[in-house]
mmCIF file of C-alpha atoms in Angstrom:
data_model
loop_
_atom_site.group_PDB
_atom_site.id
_atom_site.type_symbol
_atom_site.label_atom_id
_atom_site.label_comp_id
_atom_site.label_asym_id
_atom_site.label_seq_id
_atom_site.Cartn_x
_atom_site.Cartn_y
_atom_site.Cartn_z
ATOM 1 C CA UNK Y 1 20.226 0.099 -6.620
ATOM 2 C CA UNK Y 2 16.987 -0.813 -6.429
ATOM 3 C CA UNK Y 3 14.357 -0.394 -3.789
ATOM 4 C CA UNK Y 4 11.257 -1.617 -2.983
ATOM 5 C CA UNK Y 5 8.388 0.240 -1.340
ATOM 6 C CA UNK Y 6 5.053 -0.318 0.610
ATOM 7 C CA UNK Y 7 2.605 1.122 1.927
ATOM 8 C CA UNK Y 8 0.702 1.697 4.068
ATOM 9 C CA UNK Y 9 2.705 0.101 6.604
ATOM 10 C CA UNK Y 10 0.006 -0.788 9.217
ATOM 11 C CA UNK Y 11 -3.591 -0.716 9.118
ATOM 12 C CA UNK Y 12 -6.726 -1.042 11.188
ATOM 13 C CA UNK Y 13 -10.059 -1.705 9.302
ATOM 14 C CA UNK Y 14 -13.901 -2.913 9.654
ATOM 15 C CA UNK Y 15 -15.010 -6.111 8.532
ATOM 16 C CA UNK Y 16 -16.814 -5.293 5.157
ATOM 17 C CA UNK Y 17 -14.938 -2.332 4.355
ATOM 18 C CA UNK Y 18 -12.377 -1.849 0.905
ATOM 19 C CA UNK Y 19 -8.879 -2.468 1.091
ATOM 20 C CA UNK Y 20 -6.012 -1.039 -1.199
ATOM 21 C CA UNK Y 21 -2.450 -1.570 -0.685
ATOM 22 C CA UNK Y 22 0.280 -0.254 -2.687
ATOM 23 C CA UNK Y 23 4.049 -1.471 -3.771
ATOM 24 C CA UNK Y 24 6.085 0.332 -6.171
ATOM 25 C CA UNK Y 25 9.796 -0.840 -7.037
ATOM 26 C CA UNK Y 26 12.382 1.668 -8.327
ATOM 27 C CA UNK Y 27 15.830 0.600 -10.234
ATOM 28 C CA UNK Y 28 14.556 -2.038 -12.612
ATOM 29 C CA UNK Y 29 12.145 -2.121 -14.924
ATOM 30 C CA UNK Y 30 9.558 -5.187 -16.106
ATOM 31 C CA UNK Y 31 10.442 -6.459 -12.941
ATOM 32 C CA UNK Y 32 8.063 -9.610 -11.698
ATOM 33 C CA UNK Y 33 6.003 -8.620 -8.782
ATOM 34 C CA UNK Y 34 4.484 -10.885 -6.215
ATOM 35 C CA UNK Y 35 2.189 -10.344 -3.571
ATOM 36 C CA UNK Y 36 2.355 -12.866 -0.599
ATOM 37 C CA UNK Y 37 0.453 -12.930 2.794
ATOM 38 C CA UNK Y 38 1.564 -14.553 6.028
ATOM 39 C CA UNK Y 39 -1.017 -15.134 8.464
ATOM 40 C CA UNK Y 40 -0.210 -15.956 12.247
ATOM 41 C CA UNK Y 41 0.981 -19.234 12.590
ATOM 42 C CA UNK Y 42 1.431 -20.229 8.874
ATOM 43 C CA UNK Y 43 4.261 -19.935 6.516
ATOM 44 C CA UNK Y 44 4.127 -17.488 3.458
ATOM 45 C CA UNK Y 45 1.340 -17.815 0.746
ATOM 46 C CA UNK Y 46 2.340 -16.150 -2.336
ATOM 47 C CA UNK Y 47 -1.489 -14.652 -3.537
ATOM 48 C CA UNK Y 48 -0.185 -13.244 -7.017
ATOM 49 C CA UNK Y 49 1.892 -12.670 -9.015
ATOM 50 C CA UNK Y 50 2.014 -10.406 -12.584
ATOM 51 C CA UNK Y 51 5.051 -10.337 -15.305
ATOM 52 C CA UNK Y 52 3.745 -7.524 -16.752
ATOM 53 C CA UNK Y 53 1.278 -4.033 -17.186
ATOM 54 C CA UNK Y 54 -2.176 -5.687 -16.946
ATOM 55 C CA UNK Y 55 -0.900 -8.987 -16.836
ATOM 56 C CA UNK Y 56 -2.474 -10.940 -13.317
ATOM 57 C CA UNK Y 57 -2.137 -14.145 -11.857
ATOM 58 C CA UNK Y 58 -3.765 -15.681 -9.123
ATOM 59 C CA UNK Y 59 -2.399 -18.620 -6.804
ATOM 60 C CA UNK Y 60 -5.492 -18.845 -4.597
ATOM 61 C CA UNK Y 61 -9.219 -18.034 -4.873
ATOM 62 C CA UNK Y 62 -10.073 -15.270 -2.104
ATOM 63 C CA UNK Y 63 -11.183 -12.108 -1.388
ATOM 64 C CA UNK Y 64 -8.855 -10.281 -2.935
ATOM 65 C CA UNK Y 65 -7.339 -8.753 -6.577
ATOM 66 C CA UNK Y 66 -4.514 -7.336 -7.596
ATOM 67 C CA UNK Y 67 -3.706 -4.739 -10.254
ATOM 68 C CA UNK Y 68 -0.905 -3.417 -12.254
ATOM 69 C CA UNK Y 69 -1.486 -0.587 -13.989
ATOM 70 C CA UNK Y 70 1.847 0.512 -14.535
ATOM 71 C CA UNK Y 71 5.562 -1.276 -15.247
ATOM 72 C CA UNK Y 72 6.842 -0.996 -11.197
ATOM 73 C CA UNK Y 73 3.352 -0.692 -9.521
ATOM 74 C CA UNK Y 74 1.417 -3.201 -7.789
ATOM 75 C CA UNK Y 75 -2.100 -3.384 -5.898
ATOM 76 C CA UNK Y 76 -3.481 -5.780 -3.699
ATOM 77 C CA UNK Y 77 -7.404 -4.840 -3.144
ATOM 78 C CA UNK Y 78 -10.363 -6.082 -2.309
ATOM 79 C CA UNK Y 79 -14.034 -4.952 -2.093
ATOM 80 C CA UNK Y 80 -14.950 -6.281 1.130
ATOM 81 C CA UNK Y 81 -12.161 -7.291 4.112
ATOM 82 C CA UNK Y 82 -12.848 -10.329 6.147
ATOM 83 C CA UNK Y 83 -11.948 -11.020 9.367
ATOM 84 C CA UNK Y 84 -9.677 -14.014 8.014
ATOM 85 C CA UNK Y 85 -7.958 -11.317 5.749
ATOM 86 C CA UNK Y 86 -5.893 -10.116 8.457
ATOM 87 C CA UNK Y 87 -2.345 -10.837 7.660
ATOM 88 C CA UNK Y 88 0.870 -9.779 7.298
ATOM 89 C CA UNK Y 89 1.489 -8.913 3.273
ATOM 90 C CA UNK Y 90 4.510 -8.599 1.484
ATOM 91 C CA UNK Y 91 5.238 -7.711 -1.787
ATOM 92 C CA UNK Y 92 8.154 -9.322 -3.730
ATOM 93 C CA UNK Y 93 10.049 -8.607 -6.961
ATOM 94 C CA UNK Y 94 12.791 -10.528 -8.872
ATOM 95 C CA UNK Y 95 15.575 -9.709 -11.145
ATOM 96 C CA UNK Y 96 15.242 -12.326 -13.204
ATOM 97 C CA UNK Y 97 14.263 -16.237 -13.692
ATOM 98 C CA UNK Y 98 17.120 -17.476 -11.411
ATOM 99 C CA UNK Y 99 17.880 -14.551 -9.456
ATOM 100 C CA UNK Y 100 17.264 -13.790 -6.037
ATOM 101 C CA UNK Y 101 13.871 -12.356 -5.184
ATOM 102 C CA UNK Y 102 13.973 -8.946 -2.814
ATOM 103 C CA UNK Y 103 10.693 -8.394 -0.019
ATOM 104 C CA UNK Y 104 9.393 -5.366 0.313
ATOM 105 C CA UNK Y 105 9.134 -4.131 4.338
ATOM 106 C CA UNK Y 106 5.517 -5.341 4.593
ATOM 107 C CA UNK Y 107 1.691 -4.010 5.485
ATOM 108 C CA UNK Y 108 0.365 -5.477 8.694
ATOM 109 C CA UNK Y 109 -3.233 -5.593 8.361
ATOM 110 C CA UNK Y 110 -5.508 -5.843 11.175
ATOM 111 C CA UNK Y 111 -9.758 -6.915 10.145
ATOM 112 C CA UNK Y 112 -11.544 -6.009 12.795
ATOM 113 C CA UNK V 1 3.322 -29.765 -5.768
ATOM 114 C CA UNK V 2 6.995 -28.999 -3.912
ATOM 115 C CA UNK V 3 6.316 -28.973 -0.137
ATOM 116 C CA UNK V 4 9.102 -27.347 2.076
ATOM 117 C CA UNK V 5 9.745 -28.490 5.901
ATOM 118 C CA UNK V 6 11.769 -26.905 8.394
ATOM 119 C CA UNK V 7 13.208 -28.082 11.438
ATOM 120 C CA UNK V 8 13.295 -27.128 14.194
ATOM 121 C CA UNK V 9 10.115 -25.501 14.554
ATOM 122 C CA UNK V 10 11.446 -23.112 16.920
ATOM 123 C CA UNK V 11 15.197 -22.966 18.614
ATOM 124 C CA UNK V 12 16.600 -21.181 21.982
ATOM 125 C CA UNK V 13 20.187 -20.953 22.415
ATOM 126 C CA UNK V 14 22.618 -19.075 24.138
ATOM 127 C CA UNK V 15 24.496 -16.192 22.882
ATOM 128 C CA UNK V 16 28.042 -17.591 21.561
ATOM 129 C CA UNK V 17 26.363 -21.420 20.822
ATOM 130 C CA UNK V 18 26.506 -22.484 17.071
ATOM 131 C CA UNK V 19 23.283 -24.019 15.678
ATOM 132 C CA UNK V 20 21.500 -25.681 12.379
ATOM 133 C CA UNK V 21 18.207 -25.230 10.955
ATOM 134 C CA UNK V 22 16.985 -27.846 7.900
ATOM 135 C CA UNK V 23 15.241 -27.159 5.417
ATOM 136 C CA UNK V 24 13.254 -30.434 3.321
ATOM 137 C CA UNK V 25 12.031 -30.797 0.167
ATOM 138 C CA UNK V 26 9.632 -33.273 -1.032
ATOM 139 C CA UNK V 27 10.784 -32.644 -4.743
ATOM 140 C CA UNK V 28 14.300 -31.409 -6.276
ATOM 141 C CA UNK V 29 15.222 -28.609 -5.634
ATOM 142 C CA UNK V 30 16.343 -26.135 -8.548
ATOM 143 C CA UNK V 31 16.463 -22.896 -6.342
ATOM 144 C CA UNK V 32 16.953 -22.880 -2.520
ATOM 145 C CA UNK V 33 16.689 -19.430 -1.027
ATOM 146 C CA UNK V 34 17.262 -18.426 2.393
ATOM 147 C CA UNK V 35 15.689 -15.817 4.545
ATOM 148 C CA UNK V 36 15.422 -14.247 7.877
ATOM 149 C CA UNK V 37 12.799 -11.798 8.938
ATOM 150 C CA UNK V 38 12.362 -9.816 11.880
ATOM 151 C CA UNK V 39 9.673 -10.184 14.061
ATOM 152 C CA UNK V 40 6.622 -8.737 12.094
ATOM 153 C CA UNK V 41 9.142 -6.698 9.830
ATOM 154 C CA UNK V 42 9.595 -8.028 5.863
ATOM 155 C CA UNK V 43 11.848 -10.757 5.029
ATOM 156 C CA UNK V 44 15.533 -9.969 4.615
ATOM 157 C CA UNK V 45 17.220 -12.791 1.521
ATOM 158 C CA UNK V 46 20.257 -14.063 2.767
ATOM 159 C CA UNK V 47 21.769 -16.324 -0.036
ATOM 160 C CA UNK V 48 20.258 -18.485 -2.753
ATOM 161 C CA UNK V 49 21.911 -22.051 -3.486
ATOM 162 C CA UNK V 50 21.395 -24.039 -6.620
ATOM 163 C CA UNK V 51 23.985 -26.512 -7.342
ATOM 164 C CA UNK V 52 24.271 -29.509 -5.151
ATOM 165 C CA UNK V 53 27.233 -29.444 -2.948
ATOM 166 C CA UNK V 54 27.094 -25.415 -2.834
ATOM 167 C CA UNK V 55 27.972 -23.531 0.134
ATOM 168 C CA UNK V 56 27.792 -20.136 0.859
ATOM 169 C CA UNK V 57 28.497 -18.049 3.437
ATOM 170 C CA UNK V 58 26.960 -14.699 4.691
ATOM 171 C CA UNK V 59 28.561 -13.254 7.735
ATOM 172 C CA UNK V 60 28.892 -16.064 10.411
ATOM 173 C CA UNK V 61 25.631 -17.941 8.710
ATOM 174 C CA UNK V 62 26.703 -20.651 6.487
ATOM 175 C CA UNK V 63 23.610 -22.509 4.237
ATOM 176 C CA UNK V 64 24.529 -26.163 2.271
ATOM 177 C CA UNK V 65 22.480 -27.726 -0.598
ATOM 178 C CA UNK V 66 22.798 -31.338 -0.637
ATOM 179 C CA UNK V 67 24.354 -33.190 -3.071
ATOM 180 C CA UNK V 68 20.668 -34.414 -3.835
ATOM 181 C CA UNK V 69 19.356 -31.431 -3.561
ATOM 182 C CA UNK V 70 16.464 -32.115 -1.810
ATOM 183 C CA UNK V 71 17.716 -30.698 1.488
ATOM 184 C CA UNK V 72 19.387 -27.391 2.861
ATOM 185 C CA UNK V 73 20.816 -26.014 6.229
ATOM 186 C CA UNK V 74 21.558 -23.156 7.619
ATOM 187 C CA UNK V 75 24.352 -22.552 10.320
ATOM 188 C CA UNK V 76 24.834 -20.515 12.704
ATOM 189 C CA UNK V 77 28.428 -20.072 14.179
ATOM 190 C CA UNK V 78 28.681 -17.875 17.689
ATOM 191 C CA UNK V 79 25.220 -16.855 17.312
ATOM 192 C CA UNK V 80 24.794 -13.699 18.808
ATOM 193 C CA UNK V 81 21.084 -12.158 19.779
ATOM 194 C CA UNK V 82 21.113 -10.114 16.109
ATOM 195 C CA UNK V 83 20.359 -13.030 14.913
ATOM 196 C CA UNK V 84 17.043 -13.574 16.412
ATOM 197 C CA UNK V 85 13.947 -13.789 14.047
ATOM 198 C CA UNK V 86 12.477 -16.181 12.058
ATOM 199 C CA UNK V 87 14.163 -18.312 9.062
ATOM 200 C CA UNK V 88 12.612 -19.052 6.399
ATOM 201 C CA UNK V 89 13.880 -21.113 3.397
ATOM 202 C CA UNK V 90 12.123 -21.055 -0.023
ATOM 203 C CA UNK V 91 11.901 -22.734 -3.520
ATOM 204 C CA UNK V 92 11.315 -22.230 -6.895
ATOM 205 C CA UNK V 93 9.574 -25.678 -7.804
ATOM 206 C CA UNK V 94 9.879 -25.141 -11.387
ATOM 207 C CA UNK V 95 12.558 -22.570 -11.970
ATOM 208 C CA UNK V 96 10.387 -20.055 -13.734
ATOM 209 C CA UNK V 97 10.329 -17.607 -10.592
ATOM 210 C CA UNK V 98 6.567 -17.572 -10.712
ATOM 211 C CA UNK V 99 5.887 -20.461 -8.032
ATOM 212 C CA UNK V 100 7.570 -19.978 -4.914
ATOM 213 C CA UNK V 101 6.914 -22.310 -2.334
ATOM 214 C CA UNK V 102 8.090 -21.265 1.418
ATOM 215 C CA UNK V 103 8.953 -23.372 4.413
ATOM 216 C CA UNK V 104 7.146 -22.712 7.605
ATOM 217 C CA UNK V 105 9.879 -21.170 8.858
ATOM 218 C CA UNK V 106 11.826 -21.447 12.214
ATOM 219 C CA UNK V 107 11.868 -19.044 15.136
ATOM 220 C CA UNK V 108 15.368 -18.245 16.430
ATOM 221 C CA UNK V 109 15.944 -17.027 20.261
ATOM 222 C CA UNK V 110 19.478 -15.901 20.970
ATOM 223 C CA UNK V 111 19.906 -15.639 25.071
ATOM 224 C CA UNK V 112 22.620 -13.151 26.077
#
């Protein structure tokens, strides 16, 4: 079966300071990942989204970037957190085209 | 672009009531998906609907795609307080998996 994983699953950090979050996905391979954010009060935002190694896109200028350096690996980073990064983030896979699409348990980031 | 609306915004009921949530679209819909998520945990899929008419069921929560397919909902029979949280439904605009658009979601209380 396959499983989804995140980390770390809270964290507290300075205004300015770097961020990296990690999501690896195990049972599939060249799965499409997605990393979304919900911030308080708002619906979902999907941020990006990559179908393959290397292979990036981005729904919505910001602070942040996202990597994939390898087949079931994804990063969200960013250089420099901003208050108005604080969020809830998820990060997503799906099976296929049409199929469903599976969350992992999240990262609740607090800027401070 | 697809925007999703959800109604109610929020819902109380007592334990043992039945209940609907609706889900809009302001474009067809090829891809409804359905999800509930814990309070500040990650978002749990329920059941995906793509053919108008289609009903599925998942434990006592039933979701409907109109014939139209422009509009979902989600019921609830005998709600019990498990299923507290927040529902969210969400679309695939263009089928491709790559553009997920998410409702604002709607926050369930379940009174024992």
């Amino acid at each position: 079966s396959q499983t989804i994983h995140q980390w770390p699953a809270t964290l507290v950090q300075p205004v300015g300071s770097p961020l990296s979050l990690e999501c690896t996905v195990e049972g599939t391979s060249n799965p499409n990942l997605y990393w979304y954010r919900q911030a308080a009060g708002r619906g979902l935002q999907l941020l990006f989204y990559s179908v393959g190694i290397g292979q990036i896109s981005s729904e919505v200028p910001q602070n942040l970037s996202a990597s994939r350096p390898q087949d079931r690996q994804f990063i969200l980073s960013s250089k420099k957190l901003l208050l108005s990064d604080s969020g809830f983030y998820l990060c997503a896979w799906i099976r296929d085209r049409a199929g469903e699409q599976y969350f992992g348990p999240g990262t609740r980031l607090t800027v401070t | 672009s697809q925007e999703l609306e959800q109604s109610p915004q929020s819902l109380i009921v007592q334990e043992g009531k039945n209940l609907t949530i609706n889900c809009t679209s302001s474009k067809t819909l090829y891809g409804l998906y359905w999800y509930k998520q814990k309070y500040g945990e990650g978002l749990i899929f329920l059941m995906m609907l793509q053919k108008g008419g289609e009903e599925k069921s998942h434990e006592k929560i039933t979701a409907k795609l109109d014939e139209k397919k422009q509009q979902s909902s989600l019921h609830i029979t005998a709600s019990q307080p498990s299923h507290a949280g927040i529902y969210l439904c969400g679309a695939d605009p263009d089928n491709y998996g790559q553009n997920f658009v998410f409702g604002p979601g709607t926050r369930l209380s379940v009174l024992p």
